[in-house]
Amino acid sequence: MKLILAIVNNEDSAVVASALTKENFMVTKLSTTGGFLMVGNTTFLIGTDEKNVQRAKDIIKKYSNTRTHSAPTTESFGRGFDEGALQHEVPVGGATVFVLGVDEMEKY
Ligand code: 2BA
């Protein structure tokens, strides 16, 4: 048994969730926040047999797009988001995926 943790852009999360569910994966969707941009993203928890991990990763990859996000530079910190604040573009995603071993899973 494996636990897949997949961090996905909010804009892709509905289509990723629905594609996984359609392929019979059990999915829990958490609202999370990236520590760098401090912008909302979605973390999926997917418990599945090891033989299904690659299929889940393929689905996540297929529906997760890379985007750029505007972020304040360190020189702008403390100046707020006024028009003089310096911005730079940061690439975000597709998805960041972790695969963890699971010792036990029980349902009561
Ligand atoms: P954030 O932490 O908000 O990061 C957004 C994007 O900013 C990252 O995209 C990366 O391009 C850049 N970035 C993050 N930390 C940086 C740093 N210390 N210096 C310079 N640039 C930095 P992604 O790598 O695609 O990550 C998207 C989101 O996935 C992250 O949002 C975070 O929520 C999560 N994530 C990515 N790698 C992770 C890891 N190793 N552990 C835990 N969460 C991770």
JSON list of C-alpha atoms and ligand atoms in Angstrom, two decimals:
[
{"chain": "A", "resi": 1, "resn": "MET", "atom": "CA", "xyz": [0.00, 0.00, 0.00]},
{"chain": "A", "resi": 2, "resn": "LYS", "atom": "CA", "xyz": [1.21, 3.49, -0.86]},
{"chain": "A", "resi": 3, "resn": "LEU", "atom": "CA", "xyz": [0.08, 7.00, -0.01]},
{"chain": "A", "resi": 4, "resn": "ILE", "atom": "CA", "xyz": [0.45, 9.54, -2.78]},
{"chain": "A", "resi": 5, "resn": "LEU", "atom": "CA", "xyz": [0.65, 13.19, -1.71]},
{"chain": "A", "resi": 6, "resn": "ALA", "atom": "CA", "xyz": [0.15, 15.43, -4.71]},
{"chain": "A", "resi": 7, "resn": "ILE", "atom": "CA", "xyz": [0.29, 19.24, -4.52]},
{"chain": "A", "resi": 8, "resn": "VAL", "atom": "CA", "xyz": [-1.65, 20.70, -7.44]},
{"chain": "A", "resi": 9, "resn": "ASN", "atom": "CA", "xyz": [-2.60, 24.19, -8.58]},
{"chain": "A", "resi": 10, "resn": "ASN", "atom": "CA", "xyz": [-6.11, 25.16, -7.43]},
{"chain": "A", "resi": 11, "resn": "GLU", "atom": "CA", "xyz": [-7.07, 25.83, -11.04]},
{"chain": "A", "resi": 12, "resn": "ASP", "atom": "CA", "xyz": [-6.40, 22.18, -11.97]},
{"chain": "A", "resi": 13, "resn": "SER", "atom": "CA", "xyz": [-7.71, 20.55, -8.81]},
{"chain": "A", "resi": 14, "resn": "ALA", "atom": "CA", "xyz": [-11.32, 19.90, -9.91]},
{"chain": "A", "resi": 15, "resn": "VAL", "atom": "CA", "xyz": [-10.31, 18.19, -13.15]},
{"chain": "A", "resi": 16, "resn": "VAL", "atom": "CA", "xyz": [-7.56, 16.16, -11.40]},
{"chain": "A", "resi": 17, "resn": "ALA", "atom": "CA", "xyz": [-10.01, 15.02, -8.68]},
{"chain": "A", "resi": 18, "resn": "SER", "atom": "CA", "xyz": [-12.64, 14.05, -11.20]},
{"chain": "A", "resi": 19, "resn": "ALA", "atom": "CA", "xyz": [-10.18, 12.16, -13.45]},
{"chain": "A", "resi": 20, "resn": "LEU", "atom": "CA", "xyz": [-8.81, 10.21, -10.46]},
{"chain": "A", "resi": 21, "resn": "THR", "atom": "CA", "xyz": [-12.28, 9.39, -9.16]},
{"chain": "A", "resi": 22, "resn": "LYS", "atom": "CA", "xyz": [-13.42, 8.28, -12.62]},
{"chain": "A", "resi": 23, "resn": "GLU", "atom": "CA", "xyz": [-10.50, 5.81, -12.63]},
{"chain": "A", "resi": 24, "resn": "ASN", "atom": "CA", "xyz": [-11.69, 4.45, -9.24]},
{"chain": "A", "resi": 25, "resn": "PHE", "atom": "CA", "xyz": [-9.02, 6.04, -7.04]},
{"chain": "A", "resi": 26, "resn": "MET", "atom": "CA", "xyz": [-10.11, 7.05, -3.52]},
{"chain": "A", "resi": 27, "resn": "VAL", "atom": "CA", "xyz": [-9.13, 10.67, -3.04]},
{"chain": "A", "resi": 28, "resn": "THR", "atom": "CA", "xyz": [-9.08, 13.19, -0.18]},
{"chain": "A", "resi": 29, "resn": "LYS", "atom": "CA", "xyz": [-8.65, 16.81, -1.16]},
{"chain": "A", "resi": 30, "resn": "LEU", "atom": "CA", "xyz": [-7.08, 19.28, 1.28]},
{"chain": "A", "resi": 31, "resn": "SER", "atom": "CA", "xyz": [-6.96, 23.06, 0.94]},
{"chain": "A", "resi": 32, "resn": "THR", "atom": "CA", "xyz": [-3.33, 24.02, 1.45]},
{"chain": "A", "resi": 33, "resn": "THR", "atom": "CA", "xyz": [-1.07, 27.04, 1.05]},
{"chain": "A", "resi": 34, "resn": "GLY", "atom": "CA", "xyz": [2.38, 27.20, -0.55]},
{"chain": "A", "resi": 35, "resn": "GLY", "atom": "CA", "xyz": [4.99, 28.46, 1.88]},
{"chain": "A", "resi": 36, "resn": "PHE", "atom": "CA", "xyz": [6.83, 30.52, -0.73]},
{"chain": "A", "resi": 37, "resn": "LEU", "atom": "CA", "xyz": [4.07, 32.36, -2.59]},
{"chain": "A", "resi": 38, "resn": "MET", "atom": "CA", "xyz": [1.57, 32.06, 0.31]},
{"chain": "A", "resi": 39, "resn": "VAL", "atom": "CA", "xyz": [-1.08, 31.30, -2.31]},
{"chain": "A", "resi": 40, "resn": "GLY", "atom": "CA", "xyz": [-3.69, 28.55, -2.02]},
{"chain": "A", "resi": 41, "resn": "ASN", "atom": "CA", "xyz": [-3.08, 25.19, -3.64]},
{"chain": "A", "resi": 42, "resn": "THR", "atom": "CA", "xyz": [-4.62, 21.73, -3.29]},
{"chain": "A", "resi": 43, "resn": "THR", "atom": "CA", "xyz": [-3.05, 18.64, -1.74]},
{"chain": "A", "resi": 44, "resn": "PHE", "atom": "CA", "xyz": [-4.51, 15.26, -2.67]},
{"chain": "A", "resi": 45, "resn": "LEU", "atom": "CA", "xyz": [-4.15, 12.20, -0.45]},
{"chain": "A", "resi": 46, "resn": "ILE", "atom": "CA", "xyz": [-4.52, 9.01, -2.47]},
{"chain": "A", "resi": 47, "resn": "GLY", "atom": "CA", "xyz": [-4.17, 5.61, -0.80]},
{"chain": "A", "resi": 48, "resn": "THR", "atom": "CA", "xyz": [-3.66, 2.85, -3.34]},
{"chain": "A", "resi": 49, "resn": "ASP", "atom": "CA", "xyz": [-1.90, -0.42, -4.12]},
{"chain": "A", "resi": 50, "resn": "GLU", "atom": "CA", "xyz": [1.67, -0.10, -5.37]},
{"chain": "A", "resi": 51, "resn": "LYS", "atom": "CA", "xyz": [0.66, -1.44, -8.79]},
{"chain": "A", "resi": 52, "resn": "ASN", "atom": "CA", "xyz": [-1.67, 1.55, -9.31]},
{"chain": "A", "resi": 53, "resn": "VAL", "atom": "CA", "xyz": [0.80, 4.30, -8.37]},
{"chain": "A", "resi": 54, "resn": "GLN", "atom": "CA", "xyz": [2.12, 4.93, -11.88]},
{"chain": "A", "resi": 55, "resn": "ARG", "atom": "CA", "xyz": [-1.41, 5.18, -13.29]},
{"chain": "A", "resi": 56, "resn": "ALA", "atom": "CA", "xyz": [-2.35, 7.77, -10.63]},
{"chain": "A", "resi": 57, "resn": "LYS", "atom": "CA", "xyz": [0.84, 9.76, -11.35]},
{"chain": "A", "resi": 58, "resn": "ASP", "atom": "CA", "xyz": [0.08, 9.70, -15.10]},
{"chain": "A", "resi": 59, "resn": "ILE", "atom": "CA", "xyz": [-3.41, 11.12, -14.47]},
{"chain": "A", "resi": 60, "resn": "ILE", "atom": "CA", "xyz": [-2.07, 13.86, -12.17]},
{"chain": "A", "resi": 61, "resn": "LYS", "atom": "CA", "xyz": [0.63, 14.76, -14.69]},
{"chain": "A", "resi": 62, "resn": "LYS", "atom": "CA", "xyz": [-1.83, 14.84, -17.60]},
{"chain": "A", "resi": 63, "resn": "TYR", "atom": "CA", "xyz": [-4.14, 17.38, -15.95]},
{"chain": "A", "resi": 64, "resn": "SER", "atom": "CA", "xyz": [-1.62, 19.58, -14.04]},
{"chain": "A", "resi": 65, "resn": "ASN", "atom": "CA", "xyz": [-0.33, 22.57, -15.96]},
{"chain": "A", "resi": 66, "resn": "THR", "atom": "CA", "xyz": [2.74, 24.69, -15.37]},
{"chain": "A", "resi": 67, "resn": "ARG", "atom": "CA", "xyz": [2.02, 28.37, -14.81]},
{"chain": "A", "resi": 68, "resn": "THR", "atom": "CA", "xyz": [3.91, 31.45, -13.77]},
{"chain": "A", "resi": 69, "resn": "HIS", "atom": "CA", "xyz": [2.91, 33.50, -10.76]},
{"chain": "A", "resi": 70, "resn": "SER", "atom": "CA", "xyz": [3.92, 37.02, -9.94]},
{"chain": "A", "resi": 71, "resn": "ALA", "atom": "CA", "xyz": [5.78, 37.32, -6.62]},
{"chain": "A", "resi": 72, "resn": "PRO", "atom": "CA", "xyz": [7.34, 40.27, -4.82]},
{"chain": "A", "resi": 73, "resn": "THR", "atom": "CA", "xyz": [11.13, 40.31, -4.85]},
{"chain": "A", "resi": 74, "resn": "THR", "atom": "CA", "xyz": [13.01, 40.41, -1.55]},
{"chain": "A", "resi": 75, "resn": "GLU", "atom": "CA", "xyz": [13.82, 44.07, -2.28]},
{"chain": "A", "resi": 76, "resn": "SER", "atom": "CA", "xyz": [10.05, 44.75, -2.09]},
{"chain": "A", "resi": 77, "resn": "PHE", "atom": "CA", "xyz": [9.49, 43.17, 1.32]},
{"chain": "A", "resi": 78, "resn": "GLY", "atom": "CA", "xyz": [7.94, 45.61, 3.77]},
{"chain": "A", "resi": 79, "resn": "ARG", "atom": "CA", "xyz": [6.82, 47.97, 1.01]},
{"chain": "A", "resi": 80, "resn": "GLY", "atom": "CA", "xyz": [3.45, 46.30, 0.56]},
{"chain": "A", "resi": 81, "resn": "PHE", "atom": "CA", "xyz": [1.79, 45.66, -2.77]},
{"chain": "A", "resi": 82, "resn": "ASP", "atom": "CA", "xyz": [1.85, 49.28, -3.99]},
{"chain": "A", "resi": 83, "resn": "GLU", "atom": "CA", "xyz": [2.60, 50.04, -7.63]},
{"chain": "A", "resi": 84, "resn": "GLY", "atom": "CA", "xyz": [6.27, 50.57, -6.83]},
{"chain": "A", "resi": 85, "resn": "ALA", "atom": "CA", "xyz": [6.66, 47.03, -5.48]},
{"chain": "A", "resi": 86, "resn": "LEU", "atom": "CA", "xyz": [9.09, 45.02, -7.59]},
{"chain": "A", "resi": 87, "resn": "GLN", "atom": "CA", "xyz": [7.66, 41.80, -9.00]},
{"chain": "A", "resi": 88, "resn": "HIS", "atom": "CA", "xyz": [9.18, 38.78, -10.64]},
{"chain": "A", "resi": 89, "resn": "GLU", "atom": "CA", "xyz": [7.64, 35.76, -12.30]},
{"chain": "A", "resi": 90, "resn": "VAL", "atom": "CA", "xyz": [7.94, 32.39, -10.51]},
{"chain": "A", "resi": 91, "resn": "PRO", "atom": "CA", "xyz": [7.20, 29.08, -12.28]},
{"chain": "A", "resi": 92, "resn": "VAL", "atom": "CA", "xyz": [4.62, 26.95, -10.42]},
{"chain": "A", "resi": 93, "resn": "GLY", "atom": "CA", "xyz": [3.80, 23.29, -11.00]},
{"chain": "A", "resi": 94, "resn": "GLY", "atom": "CA", "xyz": [2.41, 21.19, -12.82]},
{"chain": "A", "resi": 95, "resn": "ALA", "atom": "CA", "xyz": [2.26, 19.03, -9.70]},
{"chain": "A", "resi": 96, "resn": "THR", "atom": "CA", "xyz": [4.64, 18.10, -6.88]},
{"chain": "A", "resi": 97, "resn": "VAL", "atom": "CA", "xyz": [4.17, 14.43, -6.01]},
{"chain": "A", "resi": 98, "resn": "PHE", "atom": "CA", "xyz": [5.45, 12.39, -3.04]},
{"chain": "A", "resi": 99, "resn": "VAL", "atom": "CA", "xyz": [4.93, 8.62, -2.76]},
{"chain": "A", "resi": 100, "resn": "LEU", "atom": "CA", "xyz": [5.09, 7.22, 0.79]},
{"chain": "A", "resi": 101, "resn": "GLY", "atom": "CA", "xyz": [5.02, 3.64, 2.07]},
{"chain": "A", "resi": 102, "resn": "VAL", "atom": "CA", "xyz": [2.04, 2.79, 4.29]},
{"chain": "A", "resi": 103, "resn": "ASP", "atom": "CA", "xyz": [2.42, 0.25, 7.13]},
{"chain": "A", "resi": 104, "resn": "GLU", "atom": "CA", "xyz": [-1.27, -0.16, 7.77]},
{"chain": "A", "resi": 105, "resn": "MET", "atom": "CA", "xyz": [-4.61, 1.10, 6.58]},
{"chain": "A", "resi": 106, "resn": "GLU", "atom": "CA", "xyz": [-7.81, 0.26, 8.39]},
{"chain": "A", "resi": 107, "resn": "LYS", "atom": "CA", "xyz": [-11.37, 1.45, 8.10]},
{"chain": "A", "resi": 108, "resn": "TYR", "atom": "CA", "xyz": [-13.84, 1.13, 10.97]},
{"chain": "B", "resi": 1, "resn": "2BA", "atom": "P1", "xyz": [5.07, 27.50, -3.00]},
{"chain": "B", "resi": 1, "resn": "2BA", "atom": "O1", "xyz": [5.88, 27.15, -1.82]},
{"chain": "B", "resi": 1, "resn": "2BA", "atom": "O2", "xyz": [4.18, 28.68, -2.88]},
{"chain": "B", "resi": 1, "resn": "2BA", "atom": "O3", "xyz": [6.07, 27.66, -4.24]},
{"chain": "B", "resi": 1, "resn": "2BA", "atom": "C1", "xyz": [5.64, 28.16, -5.50]},
{"chain": "B", "resi": 1, "resn": "2BA", "atom": "C2", "xyz": [6.77, 28.16, -6.50]},
{"chain": "B", "resi": 1, "resn": "2BA", "atom": "O4", "xyz": [7.78, 29.08, -6.06]},
{"chain": "B", "resi": 1, "resn": "2BA", "atom": "C3", "xyz": [7.48, 26.80, -6.62]},
{"chain": "B", "resi": 1, "resn": "2BA", "atom": "O5", "xyz": [6.80, 26.02, -7.58]},
{"chain": "B", "resi": 1, "resn": "2BA", "atom": "C4", "xyz": [8.89, 27.21, -7.04]},
{"chain": "B", "resi": 1, "resn": "2BA", "atom": "O6", "xyz": [8.96, 27.46, -8.45]},
{"chain": "B", "resi": 1, "resn": "2BA", "atom": "C5", "xyz": [9.08, 28.55, -6.32]},
{"chain": "B", "resi": 1, "resn": "2BA", "atom": "N1", "xyz": [9.76, 28.39, -5.03]},
{"chain": "B", "resi": 1, "resn": "2BA", "atom": "C6", "xyz": [9.33, 27.73, -3.93]},
{"chain": "B", "resi": 1, "resn": "2BA", "atom": "N2", "xyz": [10.20, 27.84, -2.91]},
{"chain": "B", "resi": 1, "resn": "2BA", "atom": "C7", "xyz": [11.21, 28.60, -3.38]},
{"chain": "B", "resi": 1, "resn": "2BA", "atom": "C8", "xyz": [12.43, 29.10, -2.80]},
{"chain": "B", "resi": 1, "resn": "2BA", "atom": "N3", "xyz": [12.76, 28.81, -1.53]},
{"chain": "B", "resi": 1, "resn": "2BA", "atom": "N4", "xyz": [13.24, 29.86, -3.58]},
{"chain": "B", "resi": 1, "resn": "2BA", "atom": "C9", "xyz": [12.90, 30.17, -4.86]},
{"chain": "B", "resi": 1, "resn": "2BA", "atom": "N5", "xyz": [11.76, 29.75, -5.46]},
{"chain": "B", "resi": 1, "resn": "2BA", "atom": "C10", "xyz": [10.93, 28.97, -4.74]},
{"chain": "B", "resi": 1, "resn": "2BA", "atom": "P2", "xyz": [6.72, 24.44, -7.40]},
{"chain": "B", "resi": 1, "resn": "2BA", "atom": "O7", "xyz": [8.10, 23.90, -7.13]},
{"chain": "B", "resi": 1, "resn": "2BA", "atom": "O8", "xyz": [5.99, 23.89, -8.57]},
{"chain": "B", "resi": 1, "resn": "2BA", "atom": "O9", "xyz": [5.89, 24.21, -6.07]},
{"chain": "B", "resi": 1, "resn": "2BA", "atom": "C11", "xyz": [4.48, 24.41, -6.02]},
{"chain": "B", "resi": 1, "resn": "2BA", "atom": "C12", "xyz": [3.97, 24.19, -4.61]},
{"chain": "B", "resi": 1, "resn": "2BA", "atom": "O10", "xyz": [4.21, 22.81, -4.25]},
{"chain": "B", "resi": 1, "resn": "2BA", "atom": "C13", "xyz": [4.72, 24.99, -3.54]},
{"chain": "B", "resi": 1, "resn": "2BA", "atom": "O11", "xyz": [4.13, 26.27, -3.40]},
{"chain": "B", "resi": 1, "resn": "2BA", "atom": "C14", "xyz": [4.53, 24.14, -2.29]},
{"chain": "B", "resi": 1, "resn": "2BA", "atom": "O12", "xyz": [3.22, 24.32, -1.77]},
{"chain": "B", "resi": 1, "resn": "2BA", "atom": "C15", "xyz": [4.61, 22.73, -2.87]},
{"chain": "B", "resi": 1, "resn": "2BA", "atom": "N6", "xyz": [5.95, 22.15, -2.82]},
{"chain": "B", "resi": 1, "resn": "2BA", "atom": "C16", "xyz": [6.86, 22.12, -3.82]},
{"chain": "B", "resi": 1, "resn": "2BA", "atom": "N7", "xyz": [7.98, 21.47, -3.45]},
{"chain": "B", "resi": 1, "resn": "2BA", "atom": "C17", "xyz": [7.77, 21.06, -2.16]},
{"chain": "B", "resi": 1, "resn": "2BA", "atom": "C18", "xyz": [8.55, 20.33, -1.22]},
{"chain": "B", "resi": 1, "resn": "2BA", "atom": "N8", "xyz": [9.81, 19.88, -1.50]},
{"chain": "B", "resi": 1, "resn": "2BA", "atom": "N9", "xyz": [8.02, 20.10, 0.00]},
{"chain": "B", "resi": 1, "resn": "2BA", "atom": "C19", "xyz": [6.76, 20.55, 0.31]},
{"chain": "B", "resi": 1, "resn": "2BA", "atom": "N10", "xyz": [5.97, 21.24, -0.53]},
{"chain": "B", "resi": 1, "resn": "2BA", "atom": "C20", "xyz": [6.46, 21.49, -1.77]}
]
